[in-house]
Amino acid sequence: MIVVIMGATTSSIGMPTLRQDPAHPLGLQIGDASPIRSDEYNAFSPIVLSIMATGGAPTTSVLAAPADITHRYPSGGFFETLVFFDSTLLRSAAFLPDAMVFAAHWWLPALLLFLFLPTWFSQLGAARRWGWLAAFLIALSPAASWWTMMPIQLIAYTIAGSSLLLSAYKRFALGQRLVPALQSLLSGILLAGLPSFYIPWSLVLGLPVLAATSAWILASRERWKPKLLALGSAGLVSLVFLAGVLWENRAGLSALLNTVYPGSRRSAGAAQSFALLFGAPALGAMQDVAPVGINQSELSTAFTIAFVWAALLIVFIRNLGKFRDNMAILVIGAFSLIWLVWCTINFGDRGSSIPLLNYVQPARAAQVCGILASILVCLLLDRLPAKVGWRGPAVAAASCALVTGYAASSLQQSYLPTMPRTLILIASLAVGACVFVTTKFPTKVWPLVLTSALAAVPVVGANPLIFGLGDLRVSETATYLRAEGRQAAASNGVWASDFSPFDTVMTANGVPSLSGLQRSGPNTEAWQKLDPQSRHADAWNRGGGFVFFEWTVGQPIDFGTVATDTTVVRVDPCDLKNRWPSLQGIASSHKLDAPCLVPERTLTWSGKEFSIYKFK
């Protein structure tokens, strides 16, 4: 609540490129923005700010197909308005401060994780404290920090929906009707959003939690009627809402699946490096120096070392209880093993034909399968007796410490050559100490506090703490563009610019634009206004990226790419106006001399002067 009132987030929208004057940034920011999180500050957050500015759909490029599913926002559909409720709530910016609404949306997934994961553990018969530990291990993992909390968002809604499903089941078993029916309705709506945002991680993280919940209900000792009522009602709601969302977004999905990139690509399982898999506890070195040959996000993982810990617990725990009481452990363990195998064994070309698995690149599975391991090990820790001997904890601690030490050493030899040797030793000892005390003293709270505190060390400085929305909202440039955006939207007009960070500030302030974001693929009909014969479709038939413009006065229109997800259009502004009559204004990073242009004013962004032109 305090961080929401203060408008505080760990967003990187305070990047120097997103400042009017980088030497004199507006607002307060503690720490430096993370350049590697370009998707967050150039796409995810601007889309959120755009929804707040327009009160409806964001102003992604008008050349792009709708990206509602890939970014979890509604654009008017009944089903998506409810399923993507988190983005629907952004419309409260009409009467609440923008900074507070942005912060509330930013922290909502983490709030749901910490509210519902301990409850989910308790509903499965485990102690709530283990759910708290699992939540901290997830939230504080390097994967969550360096991917700007994406893994949290992808699992939190499924955990909340699964917890409500369990509550509905238990209330149906008590003979209640109204309350469990409402819980089933809410559960179904939450679970319908599982295949959205980033589907590969949704499969890795969300599906196992839902499967474990359903299996636990089916294996319970209660009568079949409450089981069928809970699973049937929540499942029916989920299927109806999912079908509704897919139907409402059929155009965007069709565009995405038919793109040159990413298209309907398939992957096969492949062995990932030991350093990548188990090096998370030693990734604190990335806060000071960038890795070699890979970026921070790609190198970051969750605490996969928990797999080693979990395997040893299975060996040491003599009495795990009855089969039906361990359904959640068995299902989470099975999914964990599948994804661990997917990123440790080479499957060859045939691996790309395995359903569901082939949607997930092995490197992506390696980055987040440690989240499943964190849940699994906490479920197993709950099975420990009140008194534990010294042998099991000592062996587990030594084994995890050795694996961490080897992984950290591999990191030093490959990706982080400047990592101090002392950090390797410290990371190994810290992991060993956490494993030992948590296993040895399962009834105590202080080992959980210690483990959570040490888990935060590798990521404590990974992201900044920014208060408010910086220059994207309160700068002179942002204020001008917000007013122009309202006028353009009212008259069905559009803008364009030749500088990506300027596109970002236009998006964030609701300016309809030709340049900017193209996340789900192209609007083919719109692109054909620029390329009537679709001769350059290979250049613009792309998703997950951006559309750039370059002003070339007196030259014919040309299309190209500067990256797999980025299209560049080189065009004379007057030619563009002829092809797109509703073009009202452009921003240029250099002076233009074209007969159709009327100089309007200059604006400053990224420390550069931009000329604003209208049309005669």
Coordinates of C-alpha atoms in Angstrom, one line a residue:
M1 CA 0.0 0.0 0.0
I2 CA 2.8 2.4 0.9
V3 CA 4.7 1.8 -2.4
V4 CA 1.4 2.3 -4.3
I5 CA 0.6 5.6 -2.6
M6 CA 4.2 6.8 -3.2
G7 CA 4.0 5.6 -6.9
A8 CA 7.2 3.6 -6.4
T9 CA 8.1 0.8 -8.8
T10 CA 11.2 -1.0 -10.0
S11 CA 10.5 0.0 -13.6
S12 CA 13.3 1.2 -15.9
I13 CA 11.2 3.9 -17.5
G14 CA 13.8 6.3 -16.1
M15 CA 16.3 5.4 -18.8
P16 CA 18.3 8.4 -20.1
T17 CA 16.8 7.9 -23.5
L18 CA 13.3 8.3 -22.0
R19 CA 14.2 11.7 -20.4
Q20 CA 13.6 15.1 -21.9
D21 CA 17.0 16.2 -20.6
P22 CA 19.0 13.2 -19.2
A23 CA 21.3 15.6 -17.3
H24 CA 18.2 16.9 -15.4
P25 CA 15.8 14.0 -15.0
L26 CA 12.4 14.8 -13.5
G27 CA 11.2 13.0 -10.3
L28 CA 13.2 10.8 -7.9
Q29 CA 15.0 7.6 -8.9
I30 CA 17.3 5.5 -6.7
G31 CA 19.8 3.4 -8.6
D32 CA 20.3 3.2 -12.4
A33 CA 17.7 2.0 -14.9
S34 CA 18.5 -1.4 -16.4
P35 CA 19.3 -0.9 -20.2
I36 CA 18.9 -4.6 -20.9
R37 CA 15.1 -4.5 -20.1
S38 CA 14.3 -2.7 -23.3
D39 CA 11.1 -4.7 -23.7
E40 CA 9.9 -3.3 -20.4
Y41 CA 10.6 0.4 -20.8
N42 CA 10.0 0.5 -24.6
A43 CA 6.9 -1.8 -24.8
F44 CA 5.3 -3.2 -21.6
S45 CA 5.3 0.0 -19.5
P46 CA 4.5 2.4 -22.4
I47 CA 1.5 0.2 -23.2
V48 CA 0.3 0.4 -19.6
L49 CA 0.7 4.2 -19.7
S50 CA -1.0 4.4 -23.0
I51 CA -4.1 2.6 -21.7
M52 CA -4.1 5.1 -18.8
A53 CA -3.9 8.0 -21.2
T54 CA -6.6 6.8 -23.6
G55 CA -9.0 5.1 -21.1
G56 CA -9.2 2.3 -23.7
A57 CA -6.9 0.4 -26.0
P58 CA -3.2 1.5 -26.2
T59 CA -1.9 3.4 -29.2
T60 CA 0.4 0.8 -30.6
S61 CA 1.2 1.3 -34.3
V62 CA -1.9 1.5 -36.5
L63 CA 0.0 -0.7 -38.9
A64 CA -0.1 -3.5 -36.3
A65 CA -2.7 -6.2 -35.5
P66 CA -4.2 -6.1 -32.1
A67 CA -1.9 -7.4 -29.4
D68 CA -4.4 -7.9 -26.6
I69 CA -3.4 -11.5 -25.7
T70 CA 0.3 -11.0 -26.0
H71 CA 0.1 -8.0 -23.6
R72 CA -3.0 -8.8 -21.5
Y73 CA -5.1 -5.8 -22.2
P74 CA -8.7 -5.4 -23.4
S75 CA -9.7 -3.3 -26.4
G76 CA -13.5 -3.5 -25.9
G77 CA -14.3 -7.2 -25.9
F78 CA -16.6 -8.5 -23.1
F79 CA -14.5 -11.6 -22.3
E80 CA -11.1 -10.0 -22.4
T81 CA -12.3 -7.1 -20.3
L82 CA -12.9 -9.5 -17.4
V83 CA -10.0 -12.0 -18.1
F84 CA -7.5 -9.2 -18.4
F85 CA -8.9 -7.4 -15.4
D86 CA -5.5 -6.1 -14.3
S87 CA -5.3 -3.9 -17.4
T88 CA -9.0 -3.0 -17.2
L89 CA -8.3 -1.5 -13.8
L90 CA -5.9 0.9 -15.4
R91 CA -8.9 2.9 -16.5
S92 CA -9.2 4.1 -12.9
A93 CA -6.5 6.6 -14.0
A94 CA -9.4 8.8 -15.1
F95 CA -10.0 9.7 -11.4
L96 CA -6.8 8.5 -9.6
P97 CA -3.2 9.7 -9.9
D98 CA -1.4 8.1 -12.8
A99 CA 1.6 7.2 -10.7
M100 CA -0.5 5.4 -8.1
V101 CA -2.4 3.4 -10.8
F102 CA 0.8 2.5 -12.5
A103 CA 2.4 1.3 -9.2
A104 CA -0.8 -0.7 -8.3
H105 CA -0.7 -2.5 -11.7
W106 CA 3.1 -3.1 -11.3
W107 CA 2.8 -4.7 -7.9
L108 CA -0.5 -6.6 -8.3
P109 CA 1.1 -9.9 -9.5
A110 CA 3.5 -9.9 -6.5
L111 CA 0.7 -9.1 -4.1
L112 CA -1.4 -12.0 -5.5
L113 CA 1.7 -14.3 -5.2
F114 CA 2.2 -13.5 -1.5
L115 CA -1.5 -13.6 -0.7
F116 CA -2.4 -16.8 -2.4
L117 CA 0.7 -19.1 -2.5
P118 CA 0.8 -19.5 1.3
T119 CA -3.0 -20.1 1.2
W120 CA -2.5 -22.7 -1.6
F121 CA 0.1 -24.5 0.6
S122 CA -2.3 -24.5 3.5
Q123 CA -5.2 -25.8 1.4
L124 CA -3.0 -28.7 0.3
G125 CA -2.3 -29.5 4.0
A126 CA 1.1 -27.9 4.3
A127 CA 2.2 -25.2 6.7
R128 CA 1.7 -21.7 5.4
R129 CA 5.3 -20.7 6.3
W130 CA 6.5 -23.0 3.5
G131 CA 4.3 -21.1 1.1
W132 CA 5.9 -17.9 2.3
L133 CA 9.4 -19.3 1.7
A134 CA 8.4 -20.4 -1.8
A135 CA 7.0 -17.0 -2.6
F136 CA 10.2 -15.3 -1.5
L137 CA 12.3 -17.7 -3.5
I138 CA 10.2 -17.0 -6.6
A139 CA 10.0 -13.2 -6.2
L140 CA 13.7 -12.8 -5.3
S141 CA 15.1 -15.1 -8.0
P142 CA 17.4 -13.5 -10.6
A143 CA 15.0 -14.6 -13.3
A144 CA 12.2 -12.5 -11.7
S145 CA 14.5 -9.5 -11.2
W146 CA 16.3 -9.4 -14.5
W147 CA 13.0 -10.2 -16.4
T148 CA 11.2 -7.4 -14.6
M149 CA 8.9 -9.7 -12.7
M150 CA 7.5 -11.4 -15.8
P151 CA 7.7 -14.9 -14.2
I152 CA 5.8 -13.6 -11.2
Q153 CA 3.0 -12.3 -13.5
L154 CA 2.9 -15.6 -15.4
I155 CA 2.3 -17.7 -12.3
A156 CA 0.5 -15.4 -9.8
Y157 CA -2.9 -15.4 -11.6
T158 CA -2.8 -19.2 -12.0
I159 CA -2.0 -19.6 -8.3
A160 CA -4.8 -17.3 -7.3
G161 CA -7.2 -19.1 -9.6
S162 CA -6.1 -22.5 -8.2
S163 CA -6.5 -21.3 -4.6
L164 CA -10.0 -20.1 -5.3
L165 CA -10.7 -23.5 -7.0
L166 CA -9.6 -25.3 -3.8
S167 CA -11.7 -23.0 -1.7
A168 CA -14.8 -23.7 -3.9
Y169 CA -14.2 -27.4 -3.6
K170 CA -14.0 -27.4 0.2
R171 CA -17.1 -25.2 0.5
F172 CA -19.1 -27.4 -2.0
A173 CA -18.0 -30.4 0.3
L174 CA -19.6 -28.5 3.2
G175 CA -22.9 -28.2 1.4
Q176 CA -22.6 -24.5 0.5
R177 CA -23.7 -23.2 -2.8
L178 CA -23.6 -19.5 -3.4
V179 CA -20.1 -18.6 -2.1
P180 CA -18.4 -21.6 -3.8
A181 CA -20.2 -20.8 -7.0
L182 CA -18.8 -17.3 -7.0
Q183 CA -15.4 -18.6 -6.2
S184 CA -15.6 -21.0 -9.1
L185 CA -16.6 -18.1 -11.4
L186 CA -13.6 -16.1 -10.2
S187 CA -11.3 -19.1 -10.5
G188 CA -12.4 -19.8 -14.0
I189 CA -11.9 -16.2 -15.1
L190 CA -8.4 -16.1 -13.6
L191 CA -7.4 -19.5 -15.1
A192 CA -8.8 -18.4 -18.6
G193 CA -5.9 -16.0 -18.8
L194 CA -3.2 -18.7 -18.5
P195 CA -2.4 -18.9 -22.2
S196 CA -1.7 -15.2 -22.5
F197 CA 1.2 -12.8 -22.3
Y198 CA 4.2 -15.1 -22.8
I199 CA 2.9 -18.6 -23.6
P200 CA 6.2 -20.6 -23.2
W201 CA 6.5 -19.5 -19.6
S202 CA 2.8 -19.9 -19.0
L203 CA 3.2 -23.6 -20.0
V204 CA 6.2 -24.1 -17.8
L205 CA 4.9 -22.3 -14.7
G206 CA 1.1 -22.1 -14.8
L207 CA 0.1 -25.5 -16.2
P208 CA 1.9 -27.5 -13.4
V209 CA 0.2 -25.5 -10.7
L210 CA -3.3 -26.0 -12.2
A211 CA -2.6 -29.7 -12.9
A212 CA -1.4 -30.3 -9.3
T213 CA -4.5 -28.5 -7.9
S214 CA -6.9 -30.6 -10.0
A215 CA -5.1 -33.8 -9.2
W216 CA -5.2 -33.1 -5.4
I217 CA -9.0 -32.5 -5.6
L218 CA -9.6 -35.7 -7.6
A219 CA -7.4 -37.7 -5.2
S220 CA -9.0 -36.4 -2.0
R221 CA -11.2 -38.6 0.2
E222 CA -14.4 -36.5 -0.2
R223 CA -17.4 -37.6 -2.3
W224 CA -17.3 -37.1 -6.0
K225 CA -20.2 -34.6 -6.1
P226 CA -18.2 -31.6 -4.7
K227 CA -15.2 -32.5 -6.8
L228 CA -17.2 -32.5 -10.0
L229 CA -19.1 -29.3 -8.9
A230 CA -15.8 -27.4 -8.3
L231 CA -13.8 -28.7 -11.3
G232 CA -16.8 -28.7 -13.6
S233 CA -18.1 -25.2 -12.8
A234 CA -14.6 -23.6 -12.8
G235 CA -13.5 -25.5 -15.8
L236 CA -16.7 -24.6 -17.8
V237 CA -16.3 -20.9 -16.9
S238 CA -12.6 -21.1 -17.9
L239 CA -13.3 -22.7 -21.2
V240 CA -16.1 -20.3 -22.1
F241 CA -14.0 -17.2 -21.2
L242 CA -10.9 -18.6 -23.0
A243 CA -12.9 -19.4 -26.1
G244 CA -14.4 -15.9 -25.9
V245 CA -11.0 -14.2 -25.6
L246 CA -9.6 -16.3 -28.5
W247 CA -12.6 -15.4 -30.6
E248 CA -12.3 -11.7 -29.8
N249 CA -8.6 -11.8 -30.7
R250 CA -8.7 -14.0 -33.7
A251 CA -7.3 -11.3 -36.0
G252 CA -4.3 -10.7 -33.7
L253 CA -3.6 -14.4 -33.3
S254 CA -3.9 -15.1 -37.0
A255 CA -1.4 -12.3 -37.7
L256 CA 1.0 -13.5 -35.1
L257 CA 1.0 -17.2 -36.3
N258 CA 1.6 -16.1 -39.9
T259 CA 4.5 -13.8 -39.3
V260 CA 8.0 -14.4 -40.7
Y261 CA 9.1 -13.8 -37.1
P262 CA 8.3 -15.3 -34.6
G263 CA 5.6 -17.1 -36.5
S264 CA 4.8 -20.7 -35.4
R265 CA 8.3 -21.6 -34.6
R266 CA 9.0 -24.9 -32.7
S267 CA 11.9 -25.9 -30.6
A268 CA 13.6 -29.2 -29.5
G269 CA 15.0 -30.0 -26.1
A270 CA 18.8 -29.3 -25.8
A271 CA 21.4 -29.3 -23.1
Q272 CA 22.1 -25.9 -21.5
S273 CA 25.3 -25.1 -19.7
F274 CA 25.8 -26.0 -16.1
A275 CA 26.6 -22.4 -15.3
L276 CA 23.2 -21.3 -16.7
L277 CA 21.3 -24.0 -14.9
F278 CA 22.7 -23.7 -11.4
G279 CA 24.5 -20.4 -11.3
A280 CA 21.7 -18.2 -9.9
P281 CA 23.1 -17.8 -6.4
A282 CA 26.3 -16.3 -7.8
L283 CA 24.7 -13.9 -10.3
G284 CA 25.2 -10.9 -8.0
A285 CA 28.3 -10.2 -10.0
M286 CA 26.0 -9.0 -12.9
Q287 CA 25.1 -6.0 -10.9
D288 CA 28.6 -4.6 -11.4
V289 CA 29.6 -5.9 -14.8
A290 CA 27.8 -7.2 -17.9
P291 CA 28.4 -10.8 -18.8
V292 CA 30.5 -11.8 -21.8
G293 CA 28.7 -13.3 -24.9
I294 CA 25.2 -13.0 -23.3
N295 CA 23.1 -10.4 -21.6
Q296 CA 21.9 -10.3 -18.0
S297 CA 18.4 -11.4 -18.8
E298 CA 19.4 -14.4 -20.9
L299 CA 21.8 -15.5 -18.2
S300 CA 19.5 -15.1 -15.2
T301 CA 17.6 -18.1 -13.9
A302 CA 15.6 -19.1 -10.8
F303 CA 17.0 -21.2 -8.0
T304 CA 17.4 -24.5 -10.0
I305 CA 19.7 -25.7 -7.2
A306 CA 16.4 -26.5 -5.4
F307 CA 16.1 -29.6 -7.6
V308 CA 19.2 -31.0 -5.9
W309 CA 17.8 -30.2 -2.5
A310 CA 14.5 -31.7 -3.4
A311 CA 16.0 -34.9 -4.7
L312 CA 18.0 -35.4 -1.5
L313 CA 14.9 -34.7 0.7
I314 CA 13.1 -37.5 -1.2
V315 CA 15.9 -39.8 -0.2
F316 CA 16.1 -38.8 3.4
I317 CA 12.4 -38.5 4.3
R318 CA 11.4 -41.9 5.5
N319 CA 7.6 -41.3 5.6
L320 CA 6.1 -39.2 2.9
G321 CA 2.6 -40.3 3.8
K322 CA -0.1 -41.9 1.6
F323 CA -0.1 -41.6 -2.1
R324 CA -3.2 -39.5 -2.3
D325 CA -1.8 -37.0 0.2
N326 CA 1.2 -36.4 -2.1
M327 CA -0.6 -35.7 -5.4
A328 CA 0.6 -32.1 -5.5
I329 CA 4.2 -33.2 -4.9
L330 CA 4.0 -35.9 -7.5
V331 CA 2.5 -33.6 -10.2
I332 CA 4.8 -30.7 -9.5
G333 CA 7.7 -33.1 -9.4
A334 CA 6.7 -34.8 -12.7
F335 CA 6.4 -31.4 -14.5
S336 CA 9.6 -30.2 -12.9
L337 CA 11.4 -33.4 -14.2
I338 CA 10.0 -33.0 -17.7
W339 CA 11.2 -29.4 -18.0
L340 CA 14.6 -30.1 -16.4
V341 CA 15.1 -32.9 -18.9
W342 CA 14.0 -30.6 -21.7
C343 CA 16.9 -28.3 -20.9
T344 CA 19.6 -30.8 -20.1
I345 CA 19.3 -33.5 -22.8
N346 CA 19.6 -33.1 -26.6
F347 CA 16.4 -34.3 -28.2
G348 CA 17.5 -33.8 -31.8
D349 CA 15.1 -32.7 -34.6
R350 CA 12.4 -35.1 -33.4
G351 CA 12.1 -33.1 -30.2
S352 CA 10.4 -30.3 -32.2
S353 CA 7.4 -32.5 -32.8
I354 CA 6.6 -33.1 -29.2
P355 CA 3.3 -31.3 -28.4
L356 CA 3.4 -28.4 -25.9
L357 CA 7.1 -28.9 -25.2
N358 CA 8.0 -27.7 -28.6
Y359 CA 6.6 -24.3 -27.9
V360 CA 9.3 -23.7 -25.3
Q361 CA 12.9 -23.0 -26.1
P362 CA 15.1 -25.0 -23.8
A363 CA 16.9 -21.9 -22.7
R364 CA 13.6 -20.4 -21.6
A365 CA 12.7 -23.6 -19.7
A366 CA 16.1 -23.4 -18.0
Q367 CA 15.5 -19.9 -16.9
V368 CA 12.3 -20.5 -14.9
C369 CA 12.1 -24.3 -14.1
G370 CA 13.8 -23.4 -10.8
I371 CA 10.5 -21.7 -9.8
L372 CA 8.9 -25.1 -9.9
A373 CA 11.8 -26.5 -8.0
S374 CA 11.3 -23.9 -5.3
I375 CA 7.6 -24.9 -4.9
L376 CA 8.5 -28.6 -4.9
V377 CA 11.2 -28.3 -2.3
C378 CA 9.0 -26.3 0.0
L379 CA 6.2 -29.0 -0.3
L380 CA 8.8 -31.6 0.6
L381 CA 10.2 -29.6 3.6
D382 CA 6.7 -29.7 5.1
R383 CA 7.1 -33.5 5.2
L384 CA 10.1 -33.4 7.5
P385 CA 9.6 -34.6 11.1
A386 CA 9.8 -32.1 14.0
K387 CA 13.2 -33.4 14.9
V388 CA 15.8 -34.0 12.2
G389 CA 19.2 -35.6 12.7
W390 CA 22.4 -34.1 11.5
R391 CA 23.3 -36.5 8.6
G392 CA 20.6 -35.6 6.2
P393 CA 20.9 -31.8 6.5
A394 CA 24.7 -32.0 6.3
V395 CA 24.7 -34.1 3.2
A396 CA 22.1 -31.9 1.5
A397 CA 24.0 -28.8 2.4
A398 CA 27.3 -30.1 1.2
S399 CA 25.9 -31.4 -2.1
C400 CA 24.1 -28.1 -2.8
A401 CA 27.2 -26.1 -1.9
L402 CA 29.4 -28.2 -4.2
V403 CA 27.0 -27.9 -7.1
T404 CA 26.7 -24.1 -6.6
G405 CA 30.5 -23.8 -6.4
Y406 CA 31.0 -25.7 -9.6
A407 CA 28.3 -23.6 -11.4
A408 CA 29.8 -20.4 -10.1
S409 CA 33.2 -21.4 -11.2
S410 CA 31.8 -22.2 -14.6
L411 CA 30.2 -18.8 -14.7
Q412 CA 33.6 -17.3 -14.0
Q413 CA 35.3 -19.3 -16.8
S414 CA 32.6 -18.5 -19.4
Y415 CA 30.3 -15.5 -18.8
L416 CA 31.7 -13.5 -15.8
P417 CA 35.5 -13.7 -16.0
T418 CA 35.9 -10.8 -13.6
M419 CA 33.9 -12.5 -10.9
P420 CA 36.0 -12.6 -7.7
R421 CA 36.9 -16.0 -6.4
T422 CA 35.7 -14.9 -3.0
L423 CA 32.2 -14.5 -4.4
I424 CA 32.3 -18.2 -5.6
L425 CA 33.1 -19.2 -2.0
I426 CA 30.5 -16.9 -0.4
A427 CA 27.7 -18.1 -2.7
S428 CA 28.5 -21.7 -2.1
L429 CA 28.7 -21.3 1.7
A430 CA 25.5 -19.2 1.7
V431 CA 23.6 -21.9 -0.2
G432 CA 25.0 -24.6 2.0
A433 CA 24.1 -22.7 5.2
C434 CA 20.5 -22.1 4.0
V435 CA 20.0 -25.7 3.0
F436 CA 21.4 -27.0 6.3
V437 CA 19.5 -24.8 8.8
T438 CA 16.2 -25.0 6.9
T439 CA 16.4 -28.8 6.7
K440 CA 17.7 -29.2 10.2
F441 CA 15.2 -26.9 11.9
P442 CA 11.9 -27.3 9.9
T443 CA 9.7 -26.0 12.7
K444 CA 11.6 -22.8 13.2
V445 CA 10.9 -19.5 11.4
W446 CA 14.4 -18.0 11.5
P447 CA 15.9 -20.3 8.9
L448 CA 13.2 -19.2 6.4
V449 CA 14.0 -15.5 7.2
L450 CA 17.7 -16.2 6.7
T451 CA 17.2 -18.0 3.4
S452 CA 14.9 -15.3 2.1
A453 CA 17.4 -12.6 3.1
L454 CA 20.3 -14.3 1.5
A455 CA 18.2 -15.0 -1.7
A456 CA 17.9 -11.2 -2.1
V457 CA 21.6 -10.6 -2.2
P458 CA 22.2 -11.4 -5.9
V459 CA 19.4 -9.1 -7.0
V460 CA 19.2 -6.3 -4.5
G461 CA 20.7 -3.7 -6.9
A462 CA 19.5 -5.2 -10.2
N463 CA 16.7 -2.7 -10.7
P464 CA 16.1 0.9 -9.8
L465 CA 13.5 2.3 -7.5
I466 CA 11.6 5.1 -9.3
F467 CA 8.9 7.3 -7.7
G468 CA 6.3 8.5 -10.2
L469 CA 6.5 8.3 -14.0
G470 CA 9.4 10.6 -14.6
D471 CA 9.6 12.5 -17.9
L472 CA 7.1 10.2 -19.6
R473 CA 4.3 12.0 -18.0
V474 CA 5.3 15.4 -16.5
S475 CA 7.8 16.7 -19.0
E476 CA 6.9 19.5 -21.4
T477 CA 7.3 17.1 -24.3
A478 CA 4.9 14.5 -22.8
T479 CA 2.3 17.2 -22.0
Y480 CA 2.4 18.5 -25.5
L481 CA 2.1 15.0 -27.1
R482 CA -0.8 14.1 -24.7
A483 CA -2.8 17.0 -25.9
E484 CA -2.0 16.3 -29.6
G485 CA -2.9 12.7 -29.0
R486 CA -6.4 13.6 -27.8
Q487 CA -6.9 15.8 -30.9
A488 CA -5.6 13.1 -33.2
A489 CA -7.8 10.4 -31.6
A490 CA -10.9 12.7 -31.9
S491 CA -10.3 13.2 -35.7
N492 CA -8.9 9.7 -36.5
G493 CA -5.5 11.2 -37.2
V494 CA -2.1 9.6 -36.8
W495 CA 1.5 10.8 -36.2
A496 CA 4.9 9.3 -36.9
S497 CA 8.5 9.9 -35.8
D498 CA 12.0 8.8 -36.9
F499 CA 13.4 8.0 -33.4
S500 CA 12.4 5.0 -31.3
P501 CA 12.5 6.7 -27.9
F502 CA 10.3 9.4 -29.3
D503 CA 7.9 6.7 -30.4
T504 CA 7.9 5.5 -26.8
V505 CA 6.9 8.8 -25.4
M506 CA 4.1 9.1 -28.0
T507 CA 2.8 5.7 -27.1
A508 CA 2.9 6.4 -23.4
N509 CA 0.8 9.5 -23.9
G510 CA -1.8 8.0 -26.2
V511 CA -0.7 9.5 -29.6
P512 CA -2.1 7.3 -32.5
S513 CA 0.9 6.6 -34.6
L514 CA 2.2 4.8 -37.7
S515 CA 5.6 4.2 -36.0
G516 CA 5.9 2.4 -32.7
L517 CA 4.9 -1.0 -31.5
Q518 CA 4.0 -4.0 -33.6
R519 CA 3.7 -6.9 -31.1
S520 CA 1.3 -9.4 -32.6
G521 CA 2.2 -9.0 -36.2
P522 CA 1.0 -6.7 -39.0
N523 CA -2.4 -5.4 -40.0
T524 CA -2.0 -6.5 -43.6
E525 CA -4.7 -4.2 -45.0
A526 CA -3.0 -1.2 -43.4
W527 CA 0.5 -2.1 -44.6
Q528 CA -0.8 -2.5 -48.1
K529 CA -1.5 1.3 -48.1
L530 CA 2.3 1.6 -48.0
D531 CA 3.2 -1.5 -50.0
P532 CA 0.1 -2.3 -52.2
Q533 CA 1.5 -5.4 -53.8
S534 CA 3.0 -6.7 -50.5
R535 CA 6.4 -7.0 -52.3
H536 CA 8.2 -6.2 -49.1
A537 CA 6.1 -8.4 -46.8
D538 CA 9.2 -10.2 -45.5
A539 CA 10.3 -6.9 -44.0
W540 CA 7.0 -5.9 -42.3
N541 CA 5.3 -9.2 -41.7
R542 CA 6.9 -9.5 -38.2
G543 CA 5.7 -9.5 -34.6
G544 CA 7.0 -9.0 -31.1
G545 CA 8.8 -5.8 -32.1
F546 CA 8.8 -2.3 -33.5
V547 CA 8.2 -0.2 -36.6
F548 CA 10.7 2.5 -37.3
F549 CA 10.6 5.4 -39.9
E550 CA 13.4 7.2 -41.6
W551 CA 12.6 10.5 -43.5
T552 CA 14.2 10.5 -46.9
V553 CA 12.9 13.6 -48.8
G554 CA 12.8 13.1 -52.5
Q555 CA 13.5 9.3 -52.4
P556 CA 11.2 6.4 -53.2
I557 CA 9.7 4.4 -50.4
D558 CA 11.8 1.5 -49.2
F559 CA 11.4 -1.2 -46.6
G560 CA 13.9 -3.1 -44.5
T561 CA 14.8 -4.7 -41.2
V562 CA 17.4 -3.8 -38.6
A563 CA 16.7 -6.8 -36.4
T564 CA 14.5 -9.9 -36.6
D565 CA 11.7 -8.1 -34.8
T566 CA 12.2 -4.6 -36.2
T567 CA 10.9 -3.1 -39.5
V568 CA 12.2 0.2 -40.9
V569 CA 10.3 2.2 -43.5
R570 CA 12.3 4.8 -45.4
V571 CA 10.0 7.3 -47.0
D572 CA 9.5 10.9 -48.0
P573 CA 7.0 12.5 -45.6
C574 CA 5.0 13.9 -48.5
D575 CA 4.7 10.5 -50.1
L576 CA 3.6 9.1 -46.7
K577 CA 0.9 11.7 -46.4
N578 CA -0.4 10.8 -49.9
R579 CA -0.5 7.1 -48.9
W580 CA -2.0 7.8 -45.5
P581 CA -4.2 10.9 -45.7
S582 CA -5.0 11.0 -42.0
L583 CA -1.3 11.6 -41.1
Q584 CA -1.4 14.9 -39.1
G585 CA 2.1 15.4 -37.8
I586 CA 5.6 14.0 -37.7
A587 CA 8.6 14.4 -35.5
S588 CA 12.1 14.5 -37.0
S589 CA 15.5 14.2 -35.5
H590 CA 16.8 16.5 -38.2
K591 CA 15.6 19.5 -40.2
L592 CA 13.4 18.6 -43.2
D593 CA 12.8 20.7 -46.4
A594 CA 9.7 19.2 -48.1
P595 CA 7.0 21.1 -49.9
C596 CA 4.1 19.6 -47.9
L597 CA 5.5 20.3 -44.4
V598 CA 4.8 23.2 -42.1
P599 CA 7.1 23.7 -39.1
E600 CA 5.1 23.7 -35.9
R601 CA 7.7 23.8 -33.1
T602 CA 10.6 22.0 -31.6
L603 CA 10.6 19.5 -28.7
T604 CA 13.4 18.0 -26.7
W605 CA 13.7 14.3 -26.0
S606 CA 16.7 12.1 -25.0
G607 CA 18.6 15.4 -24.9
K608 CA 18.1 16.0 -28.6
E609 CA 16.0 18.6 -30.4
F610 CA 13.2 17.3 -32.6
S611 CA 11.4 19.3 -35.2
I612 CA 7.6 19.0 -35.2
Y613 CA 5.9 19.4 -38.6
K614 CA 2.3 19.5 -39.6
F615 CA 1.0 19.3 -43.2
K616 CA -0.3 21.9 -45.6

